[in-house]
XYZ file of C-alpha atoms in Angstrom:
680
model
C -0.009 0.128 0.002
C 1.114 3.598 -0.287
C 3.335 4.386 2.278
C 1.911 6.666 4.914
C 3.481 10.224 5.016
C 4.693 10.857 8.458
C 3.570 13.702 10.371
C 6.031 14.553 13.137
C 8.127 14.404 16.246
C 8.907 16.444 18.969
C 11.621 16.611 21.109
C 14.257 17.323 23.482
C 16.977 18.870 25.488
C 16.605 18.749 29.192
C 16.731 21.866 30.869
C 14.419 24.008 32.676
C 10.792 24.159 31.069
C 10.104 26.977 28.886
C 7.549 26.053 26.256
C 9.038 23.724 23.429
C 7.718 25.655 20.906
C 8.932 28.814 22.142
C 11.672 30.354 20.236
C 13.431 33.799 20.198
C 13.538 36.436 17.637
C 15.749 39.650 17.880
C 14.088 42.955 17.465
C 16.241 45.827 17.138
C 18.533 45.696 20.361
C 15.950 43.389 22.201
C 14.932 39.683 22.231
C 11.416 38.913 21.947
C 9.540 35.463 22.060
C 7.140 33.651 19.906
C 5.550 30.105 19.096
C 5.768 29.233 15.536
C 3.275 26.559 13.914
C 3.875 25.759 10.279
C 1.854 22.428 9.145
C 3.425 19.917 6.597
C 2.486 20.305 3.007
C 2.866 24.045 2.963
C 2.562 25.513 -0.431
C 5.078 27.526 -2.211
C 4.156 31.126 -0.759
C 1.687 30.474 2.365
C -0.245 33.154 4.367
C 0.584 34.227 7.678
C -1.451 34.692 10.715
C -0.120 36.286 13.747
C -2.200 35.985 16.888
C -1.483 38.146 20.157
C -2.507 37.058 23.946
C -4.641 39.145 26.157
C -3.117 40.926 29.129
C -1.534 38.918 31.797
C -1.559 36.049 29.286
C 0.813 34.592 26.865
C 1.464 33.049 23.466
C 0.982 29.174 24.858
C -2.300 30.211 26.651
C -3.750 31.564 23.288
C -2.640 28.882 21.587
C -4.533 26.447 24.132
C -7.599 28.623 23.521
C -7.741 29.379 19.806
C -6.170 26.008 18.472
C -5.025 27.719 15.022
C -3.379 24.615 14.201
C -6.718 22.718 13.307
C -7.589 25.542 10.914
C -4.014 25.662 9.591
C -3.495 22.109 9.089
C -6.529 22.318 6.479
C -5.658 25.842 4.934
C -2.086 25.311 5.035
C -0.919 28.681 6.338
C 1.816 29.682 9.090
C 0.687 30.733 12.481
C 2.822 32.777 15.000
C 1.701 33.209 18.444
C 3.528 36.260 19.648
C 4.609 37.172 23.315
C 4.085 40.732 24.575
C 6.660 42.339 26.980
C 5.810 41.301 30.489
C 2.589 39.891 28.995
C 1.342 43.514 27.796
C 1.019 45.149 24.335
C 2.326 48.673 23.583
C -0.758 50.316 22.076
C 1.069 53.952 22.198
C 4.293 53.314 20.906
C 6.360 51.558 18.134
C 8.112 48.632 20.053
C 5.304 45.934 19.152
C 4.717 47.296 15.716
C 8.753 46.488 15.058
C 7.970 43.278 16.624
C 5.450 42.501 13.897
C 7.492 43.547 10.979
C 10.460 41.233 12.584
C 8.054 38.322 12.773
C 6.960 38.912 9.043
C 10.488 39.119 8.092
C 11.523 35.962 9.861
C 8.699 34.048 8.458
C 9.433 35.143 5.029
C 12.883 34.112 5.438
C 11.984 30.695 6.868
C 8.772 29.685 5.021
C 8.796 32.201 2.183
C 5.454 33.454 3.183
C 3.039 35.770 1.013
C 3.985 39.298 2.264
C 0.760 40.247 0.692
C -1.313 37.747 2.671
C -0.231 38.486 6.408
C -3.145 38.718 8.867
C -3.339 39.940 12.550
C -5.687 38.939 15.258
C -5.645 39.181 18.985
C -7.784 38.371 22.032
C -8.524 41.150 24.656
C -5.728 43.332 24.879
C -4.426 41.835 21.882
C -7.519 42.771 20.273
C -6.667 46.420 21.330
C -3.221 45.999 19.710
C -5.044 44.629 16.577
C -6.992 48.087 16.277
C -3.908 50.037 17.073
C -1.768 48.023 14.361
C -4.708 48.624 11.789
C -4.068 52.322 12.135
C -0.154 52.123 12.124
C 0.789 49.142 9.570
C -1.891 48.689 7.230
C 0.755 48.703 4.541
C 2.223 45.508 6.017
C -0.922 43.545 7.040
C -3.908 42.660 4.606
C -6.807 42.365 7.128
C -7.292 42.672 10.952
C -9.597 40.607 13.406
C -9.881 41.769 17.108
C -11.356 39.305 19.369
C -13.176 40.709 22.646
C -10.968 43.739 22.851
C -11.041 47.323 21.403
C -9.231 50.747 22.375
C -10.362 51.994 25.692
C -10.007 55.657 24.686
C -12.402 55.437 21.772
C -11.947 54.496 18.151
C -8.774 55.817 15.934
C -10.032 54.966 12.707
C -7.340 56.465 10.410
C -5.003 54.368 8.297
C -2.841 54.543 4.913
C -5.644 52.400 3.218
C -9.067 51.081 3.527
C -8.797 48.412 6.259
C -10.886 45.238 6.279
C -12.021 44.400 9.748
C -13.647 41.418 11.536
C -14.471 42.004 15.316
C -15.735 39.187 17.342
C -17.365 39.705 20.690
C -19.510 38.002 23.474
C -22.553 39.823 24.646
C -21.806 38.743 28.343
C -18.143 40.117 28.232
C -17.629 41.805 31.374
C -13.815 42.858 30.748
C -14.348 44.539 27.698
C -18.182 45.149 27.655
C -20.117 44.836 24.599
C -21.712 47.886 24.490
C -18.175 49.398 23.608
C -17.712 47.522 20.262
C -20.294 49.544 18.192
C -18.684 52.762 18.296
C -15.299 51.342 16.798
C -17.521 49.450 14.005
C -19.183 52.709 12.868
C -15.827 54.655 13.005
C -14.231 52.164 10.575
C -17.378 51.670 8.552
C -17.198 55.499 7.862
C -13.350 55.718 7.197
C -13.852 52.707 4.894
C -16.674 53.998 2.768
C -18.838 51.039 3.752
C -22.467 50.837 3.214
C -23.830 51.884 6.804
C -26.665 49.586 6.527
C -25.399 46.333 7.329
C -26.606 42.735 6.030
C -27.723 40.762 9.136
C -27.159 37.003 9.260
C -28.948 35.371 12.186
C -28.525 32.565 13.174
C -24.927 32.456 12.330
C -23.607 30.703 10.562
C -26.583 29.537 8.604
C -25.582 25.843 8.404
C -26.251 25.834 12.357
C -29.939 26.839 12.727
C -29.795 26.793 16.624
C -26.699 28.873 16.637
C -27.332 32.086 18.782
C -24.688 33.940 17.145
C -25.151 36.766 14.473
C -23.169 38.568 12.009
C -23.401 42.149 10.675
C -21.471 42.635 7.534
C -20.962 46.396 6.454
C -20.196 45.820 2.776
C -18.930 47.722 -0.344
C -16.171 49.880 1.026
C -13.383 51.210 -0.867
C -11.112 48.829 -2.695
C -13.763 46.104 -1.879
C -13.080 46.006 1.814
C -15.739 45.201 4.504
C -16.212 45.405 8.156
C -17.949 42.784 10.226
C -19.180 42.206 13.472
C -19.651 38.525 14.744
C -21.646 38.697 17.875
C -21.677 35.677 20.216
C -24.866 35.828 22.411
C -24.144 35.181 25.939
C -20.488 34.560 25.522
C -18.068 35.862 28.034
C -14.696 37.235 27.810
C -13.049 34.503 26.072
C -12.072 33.188 22.686
C -14.970 30.979 21.820
C -14.664 27.732 20.172
C -18.012 26.481 20.802
C -19.092 24.080 18.272
C -22.660 24.781 18.753
C -22.414 28.060 17.014
C -19.431 30.213 15.193
C -15.893 29.084 15.768
C -13.800 31.986 16.157
C -10.707 30.807 14.573
C -12.322 29.319 11.635
C -14.294 32.560 10.978
C -11.279 34.812 11.585
C -9.575 32.794 8.737
C -12.482 32.708 6.488
C -12.717 36.582 6.658
C -9.119 37.321 6.381
C -8.302 34.968 3.535
C -10.377 37.197 1.277
C -7.922 40.104 1.312
C -4.373 40.485 0.004
C -2.058 43.609 -0.166
C -1.640 43.260 -3.752
C -1.033 40.571 -6.533
C -0.597 37.208 -4.923
C 2.429 35.299 -5.762
C 2.163 32.536 -8.383
C 2.242 29.044 -7.509
C 3.511 25.961 -9.066
C 0.480 23.664 -9.535
C 2.399 20.650 -11.158
C 5.862 19.465 -11.783
C 7.275 16.939 -14.117
C 9.007 14.789 -12.957
C 6.911 14.634 -10.130
C 8.561 15.792 -6.765
C 10.355 12.925 -5.165
C 11.099 11.129 -8.205
C 13.850 8.567 -7.863
C 16.002 6.358 -10.179
C 16.728 9.361 -12.616
C 19.392 9.608 -14.818
C 21.179 12.632 -16.084
C 21.161 11.551 -19.659
C 17.399 10.705 -19.602
C 15.960 12.791 -17.469
C 17.233 16.251 -18.139
C 14.385 18.540 -18.446
C 11.562 19.718 -16.003
C 8.386 21.202 -16.898
C 6.698 23.393 -14.077
C 2.961 24.490 -14.735
C 1.890 27.746 -12.817
C -1.551 28.664 -12.052
C -0.856 31.853 -14.067
C 1.639 33.297 -16.589
C 4.955 34.290 -15.340
C 7.715 36.288 -16.923
C 10.218 33.408 -18.193
C 12.940 36.111 -18.937
C 13.218 36.726 -15.129
C 13.007 33.129 -13.978
C 15.958 31.163 -12.510
C 16.578 27.869 -11.728
C 19.077 25.411 -10.224
C 19.699 21.737 -9.514
C 21.924 21.260 -6.474
C 23.246 18.452 -4.425
C 26.054 18.380 -1.820
C 28.534 18.066 -4.413
C 27.539 21.354 -6.141
C 25.135 23.080 -8.158
C 24.111 23.751 -11.932
C 22.166 26.446 -13.574
C 19.397 25.101 -15.840
C 18.585 26.623 -19.093
C 15.016 28.351 -19.535
C 13.496 27.057 -22.715
C 10.402 28.922 -22.792
C 10.248 32.385 -23.672
C 7.998 35.412 -22.811
C 5.071 35.067 -20.564
C 3.887 31.416 -19.996
C 2.017 29.158 -17.435
C 4.113 26.036 -18.561
C 7.834 26.620 -18.417
C 10.370 24.007 -19.443
C 13.899 24.054 -17.805
C 16.777 21.723 -19.058
C 20.401 20.846 -17.909
C 22.805 22.131 -19.787
C 24.467 19.572 -22.433
C 27.683 19.350 -20.379
C 26.449 19.241 -17.165
C 26.919 16.663 -14.605
C 24.631 15.474 -11.857
C 25.678 13.648 -8.612
C 23.863 10.515 -7.732
C 21.838 10.676 -4.584
C 19.530 13.792 -3.524
C 19.462 16.708 -5.809
C 17.143 20.020 -4.961
C 15.730 21.626 -8.019
C 14.923 25.395 -6.971
C 12.796 27.674 -9.180
C 13.023 31.371 -8.443
C 11.935 34.787 -9.067
C 8.750 33.959 -10.790
C 6.948 37.210 -11.397
C 3.245 37.622 -12.919
C 1.922 40.221 -15.203
C 0.258 41.506 -12.271
C 3.355 41.680 -10.227
C 3.110 38.898 -7.853
C 6.490 37.475 -7.169
C 7.161 33.660 -6.125
C 10.629 34.190 -4.444
C 11.516 30.479 -4.787
C 10.180 27.158 -4.377
C 11.866 23.840 -4.434
C 11.454 20.022 -5.348
C 13.596 16.852 -4.648
C 14.875 14.309 -7.053
C 16.871 11.309 -6.408
C 19.402 10.398 -9.548
C 21.099 6.988 -9.895
C 19.260 3.583 -9.861
C 18.846 2.259 -6.347
C 18.437 -1.505 -5.619
C 16.002 -2.591 -3.300
C 16.097 -5.961 -1.112
C 13.133 -8.277 0.386
C 13.091 -6.083 3.418
C 12.759 -2.478 3.781
C 16.296 -1.195 4.915
C 16.227 0.713 8.187
C 18.308 1.054 11.215
C 16.854 1.026 14.576
C 18.555 3.789 16.730
C 16.599 3.516 19.974
C 13.733 1.524 20.833
C 13.556 1.046 24.885
C 12.051 -1.945 26.568
C 10.400 -0.459 29.407
C 8.903 -3.402 30.585
C 12.215 -4.966 31.213
C 12.676 -2.298 33.957
C 9.434 -3.092 35.629
C 11.169 -4.700 38.603
C 13.808 -2.021 39.177
C 11.923 1.187 38.428
C 7.953 0.272 38.952
C 6.022 3.279 38.482
C 8.986 5.564 37.990
C 11.339 7.126 35.395
C 13.279 4.854 33.324
C 17.018 4.848 32.428
C 17.890 7.802 30.296
C 14.710 9.770 30.597
C 14.328 13.227 32.595
C 11.060 14.465 33.679
C 10.672 18.165 34.362
C 7.402 19.691 35.884
C 6.996 23.434 35.689
C 4.638 25.044 38.313
C 2.508 28.117 37.564
C 4.961 30.472 39.428
C 7.928 29.209 37.064
C 9.435 26.951 39.583
C 10.686 23.435 38.414
C 10.996 19.979 39.771
C 13.207 17.414 38.128
C 13.650 13.754 38.270
C 16.213 11.658 36.393
C 16.116 8.087 35.505
C 16.325 5.480 37.021
C 14.027 6.750 39.709
C 11.756 4.163 41.339
C 8.086 4.524 42.181
C 7.428 8.306 41.986
C 3.809 10.243 41.604
C 2.885 12.195 38.687
C 4.253 11.364 35.329
C 5.567 8.042 35.397
C 5.430 4.683 34.003
C 2.521 2.506 33.559
C 2.486 -1.257 32.913
C -0.241 -3.174 31.114
C -1.279 -6.665 30.435
C 1.352 -8.175 27.770
C -0.223 -9.001 24.134
C -1.831 -5.493 23.281
C -0.246 -2.444 21.299
C 2.261 -1.919 23.775
C 2.744 -3.167 27.314
C 4.431 -0.199 28.952
C 4.280 3.540 28.517
C 4.548 6.864 30.119
C 1.499 8.247 31.985
C 1.620 11.876 30.638
C -0.143 14.779 32.417
C 0.603 18.174 33.758
C -1.595 17.352 36.857
C -1.165 20.048 39.355
C 1.491 21.677 37.288
C 1.622 24.194 34.428
C 3.396 21.752 32.350
C 5.286 18.659 32.179
C 8.256 17.532 29.899
C 9.995 14.303 29.350
C 13.360 14.160 27.744
C 15.517 11.678 26.285
C 19.058 11.926 24.806
C 21.047 14.345 26.766
C 21.794 12.578 30.035
C 25.473 11.296 30.517
C 25.815 7.682 29.613
C 22.517 7.806 27.474
C 23.303 10.459 24.890
C 21.318 10.198 21.703
C 23.886 10.694 18.937
C 22.763 11.154 15.392
C 24.688 11.318 12.153
C 23.388 13.780 9.372
C 20.619 12.245 7.568
C 16.895 11.180 7.757
C 15.005 9.464 10.595
C 11.725 8.353 11.311
C 9.972 8.833 14.726
C 7.113 6.664 15.701
C 4.998 6.159 18.886
C 1.631 5.181 20.065
C -0.753 7.055 22.503
C -4.123 6.144 24.025
C -6.074 8.614 26.480
C -5.817 7.320 30.100
C -9.276 8.710 31.214
C -12.738 9.657 29.340
C -12.316 13.023 30.541
C -9.098 13.371 28.296
C -11.103 11.835 25.405
C -14.096 13.841 25.555
C -12.153 17.268 25.867
C -9.651 16.245 23.302
C -6.464 16.330 25.411
C -3.525 17.297 23.251
C 0.256 16.710 23.751
C 3.350 17.490 21.884
C 6.641 16.222 20.478
C 9.647 17.953 19.773
C 13.150 17.457 18.360
C 15.600 20.232 19.466
C 19.181 20.864 18.981
C 19.122 23.166 21.745
C 16.498 24.786 24.130
C 15.578 27.789 21.927
C 15.834 26.192 18.663
C 13.395 23.593 17.922
C 14.247 21.583 14.807
C 10.747 19.708 14.442
C 7.885 20.306 16.502
C 4.367 18.312 16.404
C 1.956 20.086 18.608
C -1.840 19.425 19.481
C -1.312 15.721 18.988
C -4.591 13.843 19.424
C -4.865 10.443 20.703
C -7.733 7.847 20.723
C -9.615 5.682 22.908
C -9.506 5.212 26.627
C -7.920 3.119 29.182
C -10.523 4.401 32.060
C -7.489 4.623 34.463
C -7.160 0.714 34.736
C -3.889 -1.224 33.947
C -5.404 -4.715 34.266
C -6.139 -4.705 30.584
C -4.614 -4.930 27.026
C -4.037 -1.586 25.161
C -5.971 -1.801 21.959
C -6.837 0.683 19.106
C -4.313 2.980 20.201
C -3.243 5.906 17.874
C 0.037 5.402 15.713
C 2.120 8.767 15.177
C 4.780 8.593 12.658
C 7.256 11.575 11.987
C 9.787 11.784 9.410
C 12.583 14.457 10.086
C 16.267 15.245 8.931
C 19.178 16.681 10.883
C 22.018 18.220 8.808
C 24.905 17.635 11.328
C 26.543 14.955 13.270
C 25.445 16.038 17.004
C 23.925 15.238 20.195
C 19.933 15.452 19.986
C 17.186 14.780 22.155
C 13.458 13.608 22.237
C 10.848 15.471 24.416
C 7.292 14.892 25.206
C 5.190 18.000 26.407
C 1.935 18.082 28.154
C 0.161 21.221 29.538
C -3.489 20.384 30.055
C -3.771 19.988 33.763
C -5.624 16.646 34.779
C -6.128 15.415 31.111
C -3.849 12.550 30.612
C -2.544 10.161 27.800
C -0.370 6.952 27.932
C 2.392 7.351 25.357
C 4.426 4.016 24.346
C 5.976 1.859 21.690
C 8.594 4.622 21.309
C 11.020 3.778 18.315
C 13.392 5.722 16.424
C 14.852 4.346 13.162
C 16.563 5.612 10.188
C 14.298 6.819 7.560
C 13.921 4.409 4.436
C 14.982 5.808 1.032
C 12.029 7.022 -1.325
C 12.938 4.263 -3.860
C 12.712 1.739 -0.826
C 9.280 3.137 0.284
C 7.847 3.190 -3.242
C 9.740 0.738 -5.560
C 10.524 -1.630 -2.613
C 7.146 -1.620 -1.315
C 5.874 -2.463 -4.706
C 8.226 -5.050 -5.478
C 7.834 -6.872 -1.959
C 4.106 -6.709 -2.753
C 4.367 -8.262 -6.254
C 6.769 -10.936 -4.557
C 4.066 -11.782 -1.908
C 1.523 -12.235 -4.632
C 3.591 -14.421 -6.836
C 4.546 -16.654 -3.757
C 0.684 -16.778 -2.760
C -0.452 -18.074 -5.956
C 1.868 -21.050 -5.876
C -0.388 -24.313 -6.137
C -3.372 -22.496 -7.031
C -2.756 -21.383 -10.339
C -5.680 -23.282 -11.965
C -8.427 -21.973 -9.510
C -10.824 -19.109 -10.408
C -9.062 -16.915 -7.546
C -5.725 -17.943 -8.795
C -6.098 -16.960 -12.442
C -7.861 -13.453 -11.181
C -4.670 -12.780 -9.055
C -2.347 -14.054 -12.170
C -3.831 -11.752 -14.283
C -2.887 -8.652 -12.089
C 0.494 -10.005 -11.605
C 1.114 -10.652 -15.374
C 0.056 -6.910 -15.766
C 2.439 -5.629 -13.436
C 5.319 -8.074 -14.079
C 7.459 -5.714 -15.939
C 6.324 -2.607 -14.420
C 8.688 0.186 -13.633
C 8.383 3.908 -13.047
C 10.475 7.087 -11.592
C 7.313 8.425 -10.145
C 6.189 7.705 -6.541
C 2.477 8.051 -7.388
C 2.688 5.545 -10.020
C 4.441 2.985 -7.760
C 1.922 3.806 -5.139
C -0.959 3.051 -7.432
C 0.698 -0.450 -8.841
C 1.300 -1.515 -5.218
C -2.492 -0.782 -4.454
C -3.751 -2.535 -7.205
C -1.517 -5.688 -6.698
C -2.200 -5.517 -2.751
C -6.100 -5.442 -3.778
C -5.914 -8.535 -5.849
C -3.771 -10.365 -3.353
C -6.355 -9.535 -0.336
C -9.069 -10.614 -2.616
C -7.414 -14.045 -3.436
C -6.624 -14.697 0.263
C -10.223 -14.008 1.195
C -11.360 -16.388 -1.775
C -8.999 -19.084 -0.349
C -10.407 -18.780 3.197
C -14.094 -18.948 1.826
C -13.272 -21.748 -0.584
C -12.083 -23.783 2.360
C -15.450 -23.628 3.710
C -17.393 -23.551 0.853
C -15.795 -25.298 -2.018
C -18.468 -24.360 -4.525
C -17.844 -20.583 -3.917
C -17.066 -18.816 -7.271
C -15.776 -15.158 -7.700
C -17.940 -13.344 -9.937
C -19.527 -9.821 -10.751
C -23.105 -9.138 -10.579
C -25.112 -12.154 -11.936
C -27.290 -11.531 -14.914
C -31.074 -12.988 -14.976
C -30.594 -14.560 -11.375
C -32.182 -14.267 -8.178
C -30.130 -13.514 -5.097
C -30.554 -14.699 -1.595
C -28.906 -14.623 1.749
C -27.707 -17.757 3.596
C -30.664 -17.821 5.832
C -32.814 -17.660 2.518
C -33.843 -14.003 2.562
C -34.245 -12.924 -0.957
C -32.029 -9.788 -1.720
C -32.744 -6.875 -4.376
C -28.990 -7.195 -5.164
C -25.775 -8.972 -4.197
C -24.467 -7.737 -0.805
C -20.762 -8.036 -0.254
C -19.536 -11.368 1.035
C -21.242 -14.663 0.269
C -24.542 -14.862 -1.577
C -26.775 -17.864 -2.715
C -27.274 -17.049 -6.463
C -30.237 -19.042 -8.480
C -29.796 -18.721 -12.162
C -32.483 -18.907 -14.771
C -32.026 -22.575 -15.226
C -33.009 -23.209 -11.616
C -29.275 -24.066 -10.580
C -28.158 -22.732 -7.042
C -24.664 -21.822 -6.140
C -22.976 -19.878 -3.521
C -21.218 -16.731 -4.846
C -18.378 -14.580 -3.159
C -18.822 -10.999 -4.196
C -16.429 -8.263 -3.569
């Protein structure tokens, strides 16, 4: 089957706990902090949402409230939760305006975000700052979305351009009272030249007829902008994610995404050879064809193919403006075997949109694959083996750090026997895993578990690609119903996360009982790469109080090559089918499988998607063959057929059916003969 794209891993470094997604950013002569979330599969020029917390709160708290990750994972944009100085925002000076600009610059440098599609939102005092920024830096931010906050001194509706604004507020807010909202809305409606008579939508959204929320839309402003007020009936001073009515984060995104400061950057909609193609040969696979979603100026395009051994400038074979562009290796160019990166840069549209750069990965040289996938296990702890010595404690090589709400820490290094709080739990053997960490912040603000940095148990990784996998299951029903989340990080040092998977969800529930096997746990798989030989570490993080998860079956391996994942999986599946058919060549099910084997016997490609489709076809035929053999052992007369014609169909209990159902049916043909038939 198609190899699963792996999602992520998070981890390491033992030290006092500060949030692992927290990172530093230099703003002038000061150091500020932020939490950055970028989902897998970002497009070439993603949007950016900057979210600002309330007074006396912080980025991590807003992250837990707004859960922007759930929106970003689908819509594919970058989220930055910014931290104010001493948990407050500057709504009269320039320090935080400079902070916003620094965030935009850093995210452009890191993810090539679309500078025309930067959006600002904030809660409470963060909403006040959002209004302040709307009047001060509308040339840098495309749309603004204050939540439960407005300028206490009254509106300041002046800006360098008409400004789209969505304000969200609860009618029961006793901090920034709802009665103060309308004056700000009216001021911006007037400044933007919007229709002063709003369109009123109630209930909102219309898809939820019982929703108490409503929306006022002041439309047709200058440059097409709109001012909107989302009213959350009976909601207080909070960022509401109540599924019975409008979800604040989703509404903010759906409003903001409509706006851009200028022409959007073009996107590459397809590339040939497809991304991650392998078994390429320079003399044969020396041309690339990129298709953009709009025409770009080929005279300004630049492209290179680079490996660790060097890079080659590609020739642009297409002229003028075109949506499909062909690049080629120079005739005298050499390409190193192994991983090569194709970079397409400076794609400029007629409207002035610019794609700074986008990259694709290719593998040159034919790679042989074997009967088993090639991976090396780096770390796979046998926690059950430590049960006698550690009990419900901290196993060898691991460190637990609890952080209290006051910032104090409590640290335990393994092996430590029988402790309270976060510790090992042991279950009946034979399940998904038999020992795992009970992960819960409990009375603390946060709990972190580290591996890899303790003397005698260093996690030394060479430059290369790795795969981290682990399983999780909810420990309590409360955790399941409130959708408790946890995180996993890989860090080189405490301030520089290399990989982070936040808001991980589990499944099932153990109902706080170890006298059972763990079944139906959730598998988490993460691929990552490190660029240098060094000591790294793994870290699990939980900050949701008494919500709890059991994490086990932790395995760190090298990552199989792309060729092994796709070509190797296909060849191994084909071999399994060829072996299974031996002795059954003359049966109906054997002939059906042989037909598929013959179809793919000489299959070859360089495209991952082609191998994935071929693997799926062979695997489906093999599964059908095995199912048929199991049925035939019980019902020797069963045949594999399609829908019978001119026949009457019954269940095994004699009940007449309008049509065959999946499984075994009794089919009586027109000549009166009955037979058992397996329909798949």
